[in-house]
Short mmCIF file of C-alpha atoms in Angstrom, two decimals:
data_model
loop_
_atom_site.label_atom_id
_atom_site.label_comp_id
_atom_site.label_asym_id
_atom_site.label_seq_id
_atom_site.Cartn_x
_atom_site.Cartn_y
_atom_site.Cartn_z
CA MET A 1 -21.43 5.47 16.41
CA THR A 2 -22.03 3.33 13.33
CA THR A 3 -22.49 -0.44 13.26
CA GLU A 4 -19.07 -0.68 11.60
CA GLN A 5 -17.42 1.10 14.47
CA LEU A 6 -19.15 -1.12 16.99
CA LYS A 7 -17.83 -4.21 15.24
CA GLU A 8 -14.31 -2.90 14.69
CA PRO A 9 -11.95 -4.16 17.41
CA ILE A 10 -10.33 -1.42 19.48
CA THR A 11 -6.59 -1.98 19.46
CA HIS A 12 -3.92 -0.04 21.33
CA PRO A 13 -0.14 0.00 21.01
CA GLU A 14 1.67 -1.26 24.11
CA ARG A 15 3.59 1.27 26.18
CA SER A 16 6.86 -0.07 24.76
CA GLU A 17 5.55 0.40 21.22
CA LEU A 18 4.81 4.13 21.58
CA GLU A 19 6.82 6.19 19.11
CA LEU A 20 7.71 9.82 19.63
CA ALA A 21 7.13 10.84 16.00
CA ALA A 22 3.65 9.26 16.02
CA VAL A 23 2.74 10.90 19.33
CA LEU A 24 3.93 14.31 18.07
CA HIS A 25 1.93 13.80 14.89
CA ALA A 26 -1.18 12.97 16.94
CA LEU A 27 -0.64 16.17 18.94
CA SER A 28 0.01 18.32 15.85
CA ASP A 29 -3.57 19.42 15.30
CA PRO A 30 -5.47 22.15 17.18
CA VAL A 31 -8.60 20.01 17.66
CA ARG A 32 -6.62 17.04 18.95
CA LEU A 33 -4.63 19.32 21.27
CA ARG A 34 -7.96 20.54 22.65
CA ILE A 35 -9.15 16.97 23.22
CA VAL A 36 -5.91 16.05 25.00
CA ALA A 37 -6.03 19.20 27.15
CA ALA A 38 -9.62 18.40 28.16
CA LEU A 39 -8.76 14.77 28.98
CA ALA A 40 -5.70 15.90 30.96
CA ALA A 41 -7.78 18.36 32.98
CA ASN A 42 -9.52 15.53 34.81
CA ASP A 43 -9.00 11.81 35.13
CA ASP A 44 -12.44 10.85 33.84
CA GLU A 45 -13.26 8.91 30.71
CA ARG A 46 -15.24 11.01 28.28
CA THR A 47 -17.34 10.38 25.23
CA CYS A 48 -16.51 11.94 21.85
CA GLY A 49 -19.72 13.98 22.00
CA SER A 50 -18.91 15.56 25.36
CA PHE A 51 -16.17 17.82 23.98
CA GLU A 52 -18.28 20.33 22.04
CA LEU A 53 -15.72 20.49 19.24
CA PRO A 54 -16.22 22.63 16.12
CA VAL A 55 -16.12 19.58 13.83
CA THR A 56 -18.53 16.97 12.49
CA LYS A 57 -19.08 13.70 14.33
CA SER A 58 -17.06 11.74 11.75
CA THR A 59 -14.14 14.17 11.93
CA CYS A 60 -14.28 13.87 15.69
CA THR A 61 -14.21 10.07 15.42
CA HIS A 62 -11.21 10.35 13.09
CA HIS A 63 -9.31 12.54 15.56
CA PHE A 64 -9.93 10.05 18.37
CA LYS A 65 -8.71 7.23 16.16
CA VAL A 66 -5.46 9.08 15.39
CA LEU A 67 -4.94 9.71 19.11
CA ARG A 68 -5.67 6.06 19.97
CA GLU A 69 -3.43 4.60 17.26
CA ALA A 70 -0.53 6.79 18.41
CA GLY A 71 -1.11 5.61 21.99
CA VAL A 72 -2.16 9.00 23.32
CA ILE A 73 -5.61 7.86 24.47
CA ARG A 74 -7.24 4.61 25.48
CA GLN A 75 -10.72 3.86 24.15
CA ARG A 76 -13.21 1.31 25.37
CA GLN A 77 -16.67 0.39 24.30
CA GLU A 78 -19.50 0.34 26.81
CA GLY A 79 -22.67 -0.67 25.01
CA THR A 80 -23.09 1.91 22.25
CA THR A 81 -20.81 4.39 23.99
CA ARG A 82 -17.10 4.76 23.30
CA LEU A 83 -15.20 6.13 26.28
CA ASN A 84 -11.87 7.93 25.96
CA ALA A 85 -9.09 8.47 28.50
CA LEU A 86 -5.61 9.97 28.27
CA ARG A 87 -2.80 7.39 28.63
CA ARG A 88 -1.00 9.77 30.94
CA ASP A 89 1.03 7.13 32.81
CA ASP A 90 2.25 5.48 29.61
CA LEU A 91 3.12 8.81 27.99
CA ASP A 92 4.90 10.12 31.09
CA ALA A 93 6.86 6.87 31.37
CA ARG A 94 7.99 6.87 27.75
CA PHE A 95 8.39 10.61 27.13
CA PRO A 96 8.91 12.31 30.50
CA GLY A 97 7.52 15.84 30.64
CA LEU A 98 6.27 15.83 27.03
CA ILE A 99 2.51 16.05 27.63
CA GLU A 100 2.96 18.59 30.40
CA THR A 101 5.26 20.77 28.25
CA VAL A 102 2.99 20.57 25.21
CA LEU A 103 -0.14 21.41 27.20
CA ARG A 104 1.61 24.34 28.90
CA ALA A 105 2.58 25.64 25.43
CA ALA A 106 -0.93 25.13 23.99
CA MET B 1 20.21 23.03 -5.26
CA THR B 2 18.17 23.76 -8.40
CA THR B 3 17.87 27.11 -10.16
CA GLU B 4 14.24 27.23 -8.95
CA GLN B 5 15.32 26.94 -5.35
CA LEU B 6 17.94 29.64 -5.78
CA LYS B 7 15.31 32.01 -7.15
CA GLU B 8 12.63 31.17 -4.57
CA PRO B 9 12.61 33.74 -1.75
CA ILE B 10 13.31 32.26 1.67
CA THR B 11 10.56 33.37 4.03
CA HIS B 12 10.25 32.72 7.74
CA PRO B 13 7.34 33.17 10.15
CA GLU B 14 7.98 35.77 12.85
CA ARG B 15 8.43 34.55 16.41
CA SER B 16 4.92 35.78 17.25
CA GLU B 17 3.50 33.80 14.33
CA LEU B 18 4.86 30.42 15.45
CA GLU B 19 2.06 27.93 16.07
CA LEU B 20 2.35 24.94 18.38
CA ALA B 21 0.45 22.56 16.10
CA ALA B 22 2.68 23.45 13.13
CA VAL B 23 5.86 23.05 15.19
CA LEU B 24 4.69 19.67 16.51
CA HIS B 25 3.86 18.61 12.96
CA ALA B 26 7.34 19.64 11.80
CA LEU B 27 8.84 17.55 14.61
CA SER B 28 6.59 14.54 13.95
CA ASP B 29 8.93 12.76 11.55
CA PRO B 30 11.99 10.67 12.45
CA VAL B 31 14.22 12.30 9.81
CA ARG B 32 13.22 15.81 10.85
CA LEU B 33 13.76 14.92 14.51
CA ARG B 34 17.27 13.79 13.56
CA ILE B 35 17.94 17.07 11.76
CA VAL B 36 16.72 19.10 14.73
CA ALA B 37 18.78 17.02 17.18
CA ALA B 38 21.89 17.55 15.05
CA LEU B 39 21.27 21.31 14.78
CA ALA B 40 20.64 21.51 18.53
CA ALA B 41 23.88 19.68 19.30
CA ASN B 42 25.94 22.67 18.19
CA ASP B 43 25.21 26.28 17.34
CA ASP B 44 26.61 26.13 13.81
CA GLU B 45 24.74 26.59 10.58
CA ARG B 46 24.79 23.44 8.49
CA THR B 47 24.11 22.52 4.90
CA CYS B 48 21.45 19.96 3.96
CA GLY B 49 24.14 17.62 2.61
CA SER B 50 26.12 17.58 5.86
CA PHE B 51 23.57 15.45 7.74
CA GLU B 52 24.13 12.09 6.03
CA LEU B 53 20.41 11.32 6.09
CA PRO B 54 18.96 8.11 4.61
CA VAL B 55 16.85 10.05 2.09
CA THR B 56 17.24 11.55 -1.37
CA LYS B 57 18.38 15.14 -1.81
CA SER B 58 14.87 16.27 -2.80
CA THR B 59 13.29 14.60 0.25
CA CYS B 60 15.94 16.25 2.39
CA THR B 61 15.10 19.64 0.84
CA HIS B 62 11.41 18.99 1.54
CA HIS B 63 12.09 18.21 5.21
CA PHE B 64 14.07 21.44 5.60
CA LYS B 65 11.24 23.38 3.98
CA VAL B 66 8.70 21.92 6.44
CA LEU B 67 10.99 22.84 9.34
CA ARG B 68 11.50 26.38 8.01
CA GLU B 69 7.83 27.04 7.30
CA ALA B 70 6.91 25.95 10.83
CA GLY B 71 9.58 28.27 12.22
CA VAL B 72 11.79 25.50 13.61
CA ILE B 73 14.84 26.43 11.53
CA ARG B 74 16.18 29.52 9.81
CA GLN B 75 17.63 29.13 6.32
CA ARG B 76 19.84 31.53 4.41
CA GLN B 77 21.42 31.39 1.02
CA GLU B 78 25.14 31.93 0.63
CA GLY B 79 26.02 31.66 -3.05
CA THR B 80 24.83 28.20 -4.09
CA THR B 81 24.78 26.96 -0.50
CA ARG B 82 21.74 26.97 1.74
CA LEU B 83 22.63 27.14 5.42
CA ASN B 84 20.34 25.91 8.19
CA ALA B 85 20.18 26.82 11.87
CA LEU B 86 17.78 25.93 14.69
CA ARG B 87 15.62 28.86 15.86
CA ARG B 88 16.30 27.85 19.44
CA ASP B 89 15.72 31.29 21.00
CA ASP B 90 12.41 31.79 19.22
CA LEU B 91 11.21 28.28 20.06
CA ASP B 92 12.26 28.54 23.70
CA ALA B 93 10.56 31.93 23.99
CA ARG B 94 7.27 30.75 22.51
CA PHE B 95 7.16 27.16 23.80
CA PRO B 96 9.37 26.96 26.90
CA GLY B 97 11.00 23.57 27.36
CA LEU B 98 9.42 22.04 24.27
CA ILE B 99 12.52 21.44 22.14
CA GLU B 100 14.51 20.25 25.14
CA THR B 101 11.76 17.82 26.19
CA VAL B 102 11.25 16.49 22.67
CA LEU B 103 14.97 15.97 22.08
CA ARG B 104 15.35 14.23 25.45
CA ALA B 105 12.51 11.87 24.44
CA ALA B 106 13.93 11.23 20.95
#
């Protein structure tokens, strides 16, 4: 986590602002699908580093940003730690069955 | 349709080669979602020009290429006309419920 990232405000689209094309784009990457599957597997918030992904830290940070900006995950800062959670309720409300269907196909 | 396009061979991934991330990427654009919804609405093959999309002919051709390369549609050349059809059976076999869920959310 760089100083820049700590200073950058964490913004999220509202549920009503979620767009299908943006959500599909966020899901259209094998690493991001893996992140979403892991977040869906339990309700806990997780740090970027806890996923053991085959990518560099900055690529990982990028993937989380894409997921957050599309409204797929919610991020919050706790000290120097950024915690990530799936916005399951928002996604299920806007696009019923989508996350479940995608994860079953993954 | 340019002479180049007429000469270019039309290749399609096999059903077994379809990849979820590539299919989601192909669907992650409002114009392409519209094309897929229109193709899903009836079983007919349709030409690029029949969709009345708010994009130029070359952008339209690009969108169809992305859809074909991901395995979402099948294209075939008939004289100077390129016909497009949704690969519904292949998609349903590989990713059950995906197209239906996405189109319901669109």
